Coordinates of C-alpha atoms and ligand atoms in Angstrom, one line a residue:
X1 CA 0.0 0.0 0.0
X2 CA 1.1 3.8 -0.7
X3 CA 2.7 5.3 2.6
X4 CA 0.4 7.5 3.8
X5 CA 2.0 11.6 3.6
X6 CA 3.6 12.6 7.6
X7 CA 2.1 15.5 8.7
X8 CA 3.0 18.3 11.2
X9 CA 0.7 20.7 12.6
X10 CA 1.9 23.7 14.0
X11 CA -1.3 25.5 16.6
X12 CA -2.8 21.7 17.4
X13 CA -4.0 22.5 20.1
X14 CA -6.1 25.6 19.2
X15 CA -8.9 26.2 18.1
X16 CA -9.2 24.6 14.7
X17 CA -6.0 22.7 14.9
X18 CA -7.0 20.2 17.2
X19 CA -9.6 19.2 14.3
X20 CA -7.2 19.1 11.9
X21 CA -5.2 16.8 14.0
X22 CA -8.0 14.5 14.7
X23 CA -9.3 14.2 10.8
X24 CA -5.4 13.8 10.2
X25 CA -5.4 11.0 12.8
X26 CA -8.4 9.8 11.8
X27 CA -7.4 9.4 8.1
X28 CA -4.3 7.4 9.1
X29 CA -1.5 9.8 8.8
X30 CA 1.5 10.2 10.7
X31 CA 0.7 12.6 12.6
X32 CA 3.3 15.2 14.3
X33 CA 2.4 18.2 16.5
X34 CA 4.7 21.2 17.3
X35 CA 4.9 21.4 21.5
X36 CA 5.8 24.5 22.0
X37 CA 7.7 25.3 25.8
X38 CA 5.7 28.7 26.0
X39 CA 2.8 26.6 26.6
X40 CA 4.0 26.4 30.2
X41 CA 1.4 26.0 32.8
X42 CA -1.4 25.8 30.4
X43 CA -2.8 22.3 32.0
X44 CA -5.6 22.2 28.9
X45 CA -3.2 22.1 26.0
X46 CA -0.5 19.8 27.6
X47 CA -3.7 17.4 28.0
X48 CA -4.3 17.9 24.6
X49 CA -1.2 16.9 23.3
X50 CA -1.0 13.9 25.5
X51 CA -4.5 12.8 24.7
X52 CA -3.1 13.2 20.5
X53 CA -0.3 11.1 21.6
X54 CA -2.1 8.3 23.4
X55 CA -3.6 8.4 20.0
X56 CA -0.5 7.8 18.1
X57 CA 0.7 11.3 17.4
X58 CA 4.0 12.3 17.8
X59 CA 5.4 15.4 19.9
X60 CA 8.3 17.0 18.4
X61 CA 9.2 20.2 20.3
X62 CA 9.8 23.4 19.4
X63 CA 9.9 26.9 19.4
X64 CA 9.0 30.1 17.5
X65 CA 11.7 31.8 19.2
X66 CA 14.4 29.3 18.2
X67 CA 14.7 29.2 14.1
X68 CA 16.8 25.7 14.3
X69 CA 13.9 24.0 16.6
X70 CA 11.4 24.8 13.2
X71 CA 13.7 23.4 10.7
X72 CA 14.4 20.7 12.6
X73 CA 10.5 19.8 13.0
X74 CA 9.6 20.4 9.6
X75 CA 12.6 17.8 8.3
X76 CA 10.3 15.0 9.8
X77 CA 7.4 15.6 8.0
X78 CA 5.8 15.6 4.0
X79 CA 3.2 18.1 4.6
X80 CA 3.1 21.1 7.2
X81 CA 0.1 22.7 8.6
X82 CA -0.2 25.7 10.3
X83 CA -2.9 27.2 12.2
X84 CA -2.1 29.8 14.0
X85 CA -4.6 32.8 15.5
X86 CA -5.5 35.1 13.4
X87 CA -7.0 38.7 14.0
X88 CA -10.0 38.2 16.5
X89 CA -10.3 38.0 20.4
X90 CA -8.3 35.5 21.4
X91 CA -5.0 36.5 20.1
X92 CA -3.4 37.2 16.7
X93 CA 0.2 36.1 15.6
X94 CA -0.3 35.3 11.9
X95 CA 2.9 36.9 10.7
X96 CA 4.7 35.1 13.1
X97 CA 4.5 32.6 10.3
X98 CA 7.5 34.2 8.4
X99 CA 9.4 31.9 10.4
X100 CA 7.8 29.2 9.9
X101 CA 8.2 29.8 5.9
X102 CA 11.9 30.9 6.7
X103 CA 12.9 27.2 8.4
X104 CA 10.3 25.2 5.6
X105 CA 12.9 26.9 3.3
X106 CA 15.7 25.8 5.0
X107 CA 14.9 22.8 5.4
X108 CA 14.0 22.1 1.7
X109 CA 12.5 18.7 1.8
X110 CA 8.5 19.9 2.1
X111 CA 6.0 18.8 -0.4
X112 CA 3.3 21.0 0.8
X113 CA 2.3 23.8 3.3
X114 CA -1.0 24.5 4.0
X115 CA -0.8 28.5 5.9
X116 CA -3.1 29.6 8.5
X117 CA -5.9 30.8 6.5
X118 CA -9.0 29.1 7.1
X119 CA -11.7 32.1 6.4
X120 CA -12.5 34.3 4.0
X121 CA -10.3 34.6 1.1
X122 CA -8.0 37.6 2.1
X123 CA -7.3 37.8 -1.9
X124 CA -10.3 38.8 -2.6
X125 CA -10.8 41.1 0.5
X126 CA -8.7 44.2 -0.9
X127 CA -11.6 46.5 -0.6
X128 CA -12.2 45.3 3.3
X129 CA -12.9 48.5 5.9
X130 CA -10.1 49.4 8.5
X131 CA -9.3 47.6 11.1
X132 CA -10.7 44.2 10.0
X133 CA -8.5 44.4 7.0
X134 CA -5.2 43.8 8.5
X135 CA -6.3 40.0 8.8
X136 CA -6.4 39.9 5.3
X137 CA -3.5 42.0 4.6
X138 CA -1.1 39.7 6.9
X139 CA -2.3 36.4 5.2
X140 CA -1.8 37.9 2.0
X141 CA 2.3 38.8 3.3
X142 CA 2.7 35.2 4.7
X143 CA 1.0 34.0 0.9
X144 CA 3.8 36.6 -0.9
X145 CA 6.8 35.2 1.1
X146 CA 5.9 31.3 0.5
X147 CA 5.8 32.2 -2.9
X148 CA 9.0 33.9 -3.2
X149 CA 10.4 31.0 -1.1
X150 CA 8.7 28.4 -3.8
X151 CA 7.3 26.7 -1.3
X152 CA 4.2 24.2 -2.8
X153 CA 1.5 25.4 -1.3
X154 CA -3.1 25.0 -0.8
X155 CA -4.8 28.0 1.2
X156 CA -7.7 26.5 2.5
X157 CA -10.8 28.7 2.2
X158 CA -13.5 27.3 5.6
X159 CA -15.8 30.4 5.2
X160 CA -17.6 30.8 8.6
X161 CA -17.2 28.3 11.1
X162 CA -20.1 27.5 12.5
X163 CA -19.6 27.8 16.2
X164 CA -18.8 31.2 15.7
X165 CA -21.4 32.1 13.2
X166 CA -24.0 29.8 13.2
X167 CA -24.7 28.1 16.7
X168 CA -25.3 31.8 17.6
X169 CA -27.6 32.4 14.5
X170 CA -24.6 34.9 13.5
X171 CA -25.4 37.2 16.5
X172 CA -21.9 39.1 17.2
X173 CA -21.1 38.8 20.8
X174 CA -22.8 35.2 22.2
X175 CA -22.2 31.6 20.7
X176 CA -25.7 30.3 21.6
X177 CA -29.1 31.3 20.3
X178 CA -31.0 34.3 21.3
X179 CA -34.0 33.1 23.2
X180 CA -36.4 35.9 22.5
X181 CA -35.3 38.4 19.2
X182 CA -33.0 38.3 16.4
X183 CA -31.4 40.8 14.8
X184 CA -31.1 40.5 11.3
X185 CA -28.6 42.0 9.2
X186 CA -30.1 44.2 6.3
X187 CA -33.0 42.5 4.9
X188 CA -31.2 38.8 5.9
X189 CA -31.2 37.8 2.2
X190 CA -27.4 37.9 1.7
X191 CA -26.0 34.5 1.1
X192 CA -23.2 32.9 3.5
X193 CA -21.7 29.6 4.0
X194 CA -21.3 27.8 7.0
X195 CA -18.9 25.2 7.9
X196 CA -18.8 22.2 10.6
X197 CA -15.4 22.5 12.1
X198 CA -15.1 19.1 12.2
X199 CA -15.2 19.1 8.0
X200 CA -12.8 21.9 8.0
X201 CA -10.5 19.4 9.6
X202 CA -11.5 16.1 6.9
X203 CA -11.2 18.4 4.0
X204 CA -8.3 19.9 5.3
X205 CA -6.6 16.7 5.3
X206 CA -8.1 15.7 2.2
X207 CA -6.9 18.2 0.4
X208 CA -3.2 18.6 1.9
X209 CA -1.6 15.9 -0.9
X210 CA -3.3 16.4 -3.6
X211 CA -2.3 17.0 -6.7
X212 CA -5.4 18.5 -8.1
X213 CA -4.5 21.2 -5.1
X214 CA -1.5 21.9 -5.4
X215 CA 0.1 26.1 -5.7
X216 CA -4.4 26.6 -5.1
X217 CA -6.9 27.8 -3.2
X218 CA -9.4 25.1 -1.8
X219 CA -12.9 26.7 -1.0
X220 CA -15.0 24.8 1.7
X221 CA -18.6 25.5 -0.1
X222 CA -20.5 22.6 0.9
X223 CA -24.1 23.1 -1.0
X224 CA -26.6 23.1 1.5
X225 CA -24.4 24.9 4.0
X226 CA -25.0 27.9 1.4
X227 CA -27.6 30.3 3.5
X228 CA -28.7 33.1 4.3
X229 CA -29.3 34.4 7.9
X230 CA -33.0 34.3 7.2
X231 CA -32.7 30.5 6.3
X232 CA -30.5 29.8 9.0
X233 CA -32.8 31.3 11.7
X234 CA -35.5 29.3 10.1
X235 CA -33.8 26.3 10.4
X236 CA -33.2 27.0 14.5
X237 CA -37.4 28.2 15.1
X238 CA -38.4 24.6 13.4
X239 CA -35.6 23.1 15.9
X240 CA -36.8 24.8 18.9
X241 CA -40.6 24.8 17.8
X242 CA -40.6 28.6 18.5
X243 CA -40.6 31.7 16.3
X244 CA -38.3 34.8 17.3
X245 CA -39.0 38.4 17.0
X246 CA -36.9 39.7 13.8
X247 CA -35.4 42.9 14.4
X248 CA -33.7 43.8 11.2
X249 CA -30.7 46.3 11.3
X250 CA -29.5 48.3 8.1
X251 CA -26.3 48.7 7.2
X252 CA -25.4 52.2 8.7
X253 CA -26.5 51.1 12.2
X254 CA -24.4 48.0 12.4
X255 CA -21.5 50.1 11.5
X256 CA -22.5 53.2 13.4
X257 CA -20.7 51.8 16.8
X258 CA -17.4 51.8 15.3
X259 CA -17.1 55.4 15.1
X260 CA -18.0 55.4 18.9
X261 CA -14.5 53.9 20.9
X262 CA -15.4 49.8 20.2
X263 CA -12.6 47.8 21.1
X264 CA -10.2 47.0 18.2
X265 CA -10.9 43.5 18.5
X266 CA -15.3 44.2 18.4
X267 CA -14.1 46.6 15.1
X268 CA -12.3 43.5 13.8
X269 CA -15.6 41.7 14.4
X270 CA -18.4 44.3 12.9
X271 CA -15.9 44.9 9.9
X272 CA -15.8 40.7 9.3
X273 CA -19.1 40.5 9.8
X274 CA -20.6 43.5 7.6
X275 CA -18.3 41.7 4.3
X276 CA -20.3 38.2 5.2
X277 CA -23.6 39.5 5.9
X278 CA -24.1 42.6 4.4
X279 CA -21.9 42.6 1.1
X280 CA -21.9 39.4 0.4
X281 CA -18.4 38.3 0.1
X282 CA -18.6 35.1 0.8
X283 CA -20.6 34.2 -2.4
X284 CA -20.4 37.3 -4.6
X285 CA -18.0 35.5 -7.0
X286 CA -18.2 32.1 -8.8
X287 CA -15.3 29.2 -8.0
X288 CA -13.5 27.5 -10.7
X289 CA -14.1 30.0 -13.5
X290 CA -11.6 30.4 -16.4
X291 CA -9.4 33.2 -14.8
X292 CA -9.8 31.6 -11.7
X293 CA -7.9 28.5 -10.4
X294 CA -9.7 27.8 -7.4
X295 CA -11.6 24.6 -6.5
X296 CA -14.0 23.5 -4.3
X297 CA -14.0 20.9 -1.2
X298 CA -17.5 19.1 -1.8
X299 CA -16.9 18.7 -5.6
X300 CA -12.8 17.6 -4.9
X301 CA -14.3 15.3 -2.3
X302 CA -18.2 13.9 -3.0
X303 CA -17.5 10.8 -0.1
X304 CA -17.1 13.7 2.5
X305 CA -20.3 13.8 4.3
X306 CA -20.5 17.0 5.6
X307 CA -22.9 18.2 8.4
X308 CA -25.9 20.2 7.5
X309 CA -27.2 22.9 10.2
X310 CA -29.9 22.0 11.4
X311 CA -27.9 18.8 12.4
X312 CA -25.1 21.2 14.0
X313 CA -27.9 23.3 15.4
X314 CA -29.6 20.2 17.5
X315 CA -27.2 20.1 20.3
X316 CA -28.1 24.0 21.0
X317 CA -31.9 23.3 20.9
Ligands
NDP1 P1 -6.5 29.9 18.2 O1 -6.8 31.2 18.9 O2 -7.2 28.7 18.7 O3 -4.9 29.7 18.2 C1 -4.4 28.7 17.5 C2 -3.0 28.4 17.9 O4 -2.1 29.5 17.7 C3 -2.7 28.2 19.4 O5 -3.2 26.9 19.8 C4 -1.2 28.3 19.5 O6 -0.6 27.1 19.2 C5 -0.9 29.2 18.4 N1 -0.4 30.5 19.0 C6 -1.1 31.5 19.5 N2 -0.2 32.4 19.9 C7 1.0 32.0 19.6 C8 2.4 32.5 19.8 N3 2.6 33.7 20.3 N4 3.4 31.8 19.3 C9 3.2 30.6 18.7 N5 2.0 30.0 18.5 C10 0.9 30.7 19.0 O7 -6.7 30.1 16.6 P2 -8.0 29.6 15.7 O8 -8.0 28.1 15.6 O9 -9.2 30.3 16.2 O10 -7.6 30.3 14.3 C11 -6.8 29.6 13.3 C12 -7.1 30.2 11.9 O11 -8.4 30.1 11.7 C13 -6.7 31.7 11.8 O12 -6.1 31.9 10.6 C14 -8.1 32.4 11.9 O13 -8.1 33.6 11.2 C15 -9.0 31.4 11.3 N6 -10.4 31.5 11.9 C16 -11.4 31.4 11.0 C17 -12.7 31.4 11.5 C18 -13.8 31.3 10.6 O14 -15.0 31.4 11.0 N7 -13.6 31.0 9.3 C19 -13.0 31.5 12.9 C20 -11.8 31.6 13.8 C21 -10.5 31.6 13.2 P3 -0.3 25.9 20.3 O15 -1.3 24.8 20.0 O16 1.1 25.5 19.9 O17 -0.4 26.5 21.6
GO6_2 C1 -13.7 34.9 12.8 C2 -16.4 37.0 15.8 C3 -17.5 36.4 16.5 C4 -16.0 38.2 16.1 C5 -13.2 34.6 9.0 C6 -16.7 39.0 17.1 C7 -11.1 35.3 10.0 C8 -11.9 35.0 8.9 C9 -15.3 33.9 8.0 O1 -12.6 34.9 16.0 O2 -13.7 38.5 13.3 O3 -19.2 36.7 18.2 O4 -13.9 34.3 7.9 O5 -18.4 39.2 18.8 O6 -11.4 35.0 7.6 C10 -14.2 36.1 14.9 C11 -13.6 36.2 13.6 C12 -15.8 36.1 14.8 C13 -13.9 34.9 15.7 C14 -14.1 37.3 12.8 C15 -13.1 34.9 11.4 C16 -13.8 34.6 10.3 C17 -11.7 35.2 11.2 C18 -18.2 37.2 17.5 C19 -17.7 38.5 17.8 C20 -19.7 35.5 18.0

């Protein structure tokens, strides 16, 4: 049988990394996770790792501050995934990935990187408002230098991930459904696409050695994921057997708070969320045209089962 490609995820214990690692565990691959010393007393990810390792992966440490400890990780491996915060509340360390690019070049032997990306596609966010934008404008640096380095690369498009945008019916500020009203943004009709994490993490994998991928953008689309807020709030009253109260906001009120002192990360949100829900950028443009090389997950992958919301919804109800 065809060895199967090693992998090493750097961030697996965040967020969406710890999916990754699990799909990548799941799918059979050698499976390597960066353990990074600055996790120091942070009980919850060292249990992480050593739950990934009773599992089979392997632990190979390193550090961001210590060039040699990155080379030296990324020699072990085919395929290198990062995942790394981005801009938002929890932290935001995306160009610390010039590094990471630095030591893959050094070492010389990887086949493919996949960046932290994961969200909207930051090349087609050149028009995105201030202060949002730098999340764009520092994936787009780390895309510049891997392809000055020549590193083979896929940037792996997930759209919104659904605990963040869809368990809370895309109401900013909570991850569970509002009880009584709903605010809905502009008249609710804009399409978005939302994504189990859990599929981020199987396509992820899927996609990471293929050839079909390779130098590409991968979009995570899945069909019946495409909705609009109006469709997703439908899909959460016939779950709960209750109608809410539909409070729709236009445009300049969502953005009006930004002008009034909203923390940079809340003007990070608002900005993300008026592109999604209010210009449409998620869906404004059509994948795998001509002048476009892009591809997308559910047709590269048909076996993929993905989850449909008002399965990922049920748990909330
Ligand atoms: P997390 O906040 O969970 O952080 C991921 C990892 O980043 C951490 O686990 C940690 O790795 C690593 N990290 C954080 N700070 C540092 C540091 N100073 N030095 C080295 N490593 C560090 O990130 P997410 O999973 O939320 O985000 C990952 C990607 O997904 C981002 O690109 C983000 O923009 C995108 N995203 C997309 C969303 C969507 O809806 N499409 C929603 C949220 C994020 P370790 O495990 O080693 O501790
Ligand atoms: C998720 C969020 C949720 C912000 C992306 C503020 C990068 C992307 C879809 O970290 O700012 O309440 O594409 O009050 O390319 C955050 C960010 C969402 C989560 C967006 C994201 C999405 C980052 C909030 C909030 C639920």
């Amino acid at each position: 049988m065809e060895e199967k490609s090693r992998v090493l995820v750097v961030g697996g214990t965040g967020y969406i990394g710890r999916r990754i690692v699990k799909a990548s565990l799941e799918q059979g691959h050698p499976t390597y996770i960066l353990q990074r010393p600055e996790i120091g007393l942070d009980i919850d990810k060292l249990q992480i790792l050593l739950s990934f390792k009773k599992q089979g992966a392997i632990l190979v440490q390193g550090s961001f501050s210590d060039i040699q400890s990155l080379v030296d990780a990324v020699k072990l491996v085919d395929v290198v995934i990062c995942t790394i915060s981005g801009v938002h509340f929890r932290s935001h360390n995306i160009l610390l990935q010039l590094r990471l690019v630095e030591a893959i070049k050094a070492a010389g032997n990887v086949k493919r990187f996949l960046p932290s990306e994961f969200g909207m596609d930051p090349a087609r966010m050149q028009h995105a408002m201030e202060p949002g934008r730098v999340s764009f404008d520092e994936k787009m640096e780390v895309r510049k230098a891997i392809e000055e380095a020549n590193i083979p690369f896929t940037c792996v498009s997930a759209n919104c991930f659904a605990g963040y945008f869809a368990g809370n019916l895309c109401q900013m500020g909570r991850l569970t459904p509002p009880t009584d009203k709903v605010f809905i943004y502009g008249d609710g009709n804009v399409k978005a696409i939302f994504v189990d994490e859990e599929d981020v993490g199987t396509y992820t994998i899927k996609t990471m050695d293929d050839p079909r991928t390779l130098n590409k953008t991968v979009y995570l689309m899945p069909p019946e994921n495409i909705l609009t807020q109006r469709q997703l709030v439908e899909t959460w009253e016939n779950l709960a057997g209750k109608k809410l109260e539909k409070v729709m906001v236009p445009q300049e009120d969502f953005l009006a708070p930004m002008k009034v002192g909203m923390n940079y990360a809340e003007q990070v949100g608002v900005g993300h969320f008026f592109h999604i829900f209010y210009d449409g950028c998620l869906t404004n443009f059509k994948v795998g045209g001509e002048e476009d090389d892009a591809l997308e997950a559910s047709k590269l992958y048909p076996e993929v089962r993905y989850t449909r919301m008002h399965e990922y919804l049920k748990p909330y109800a």
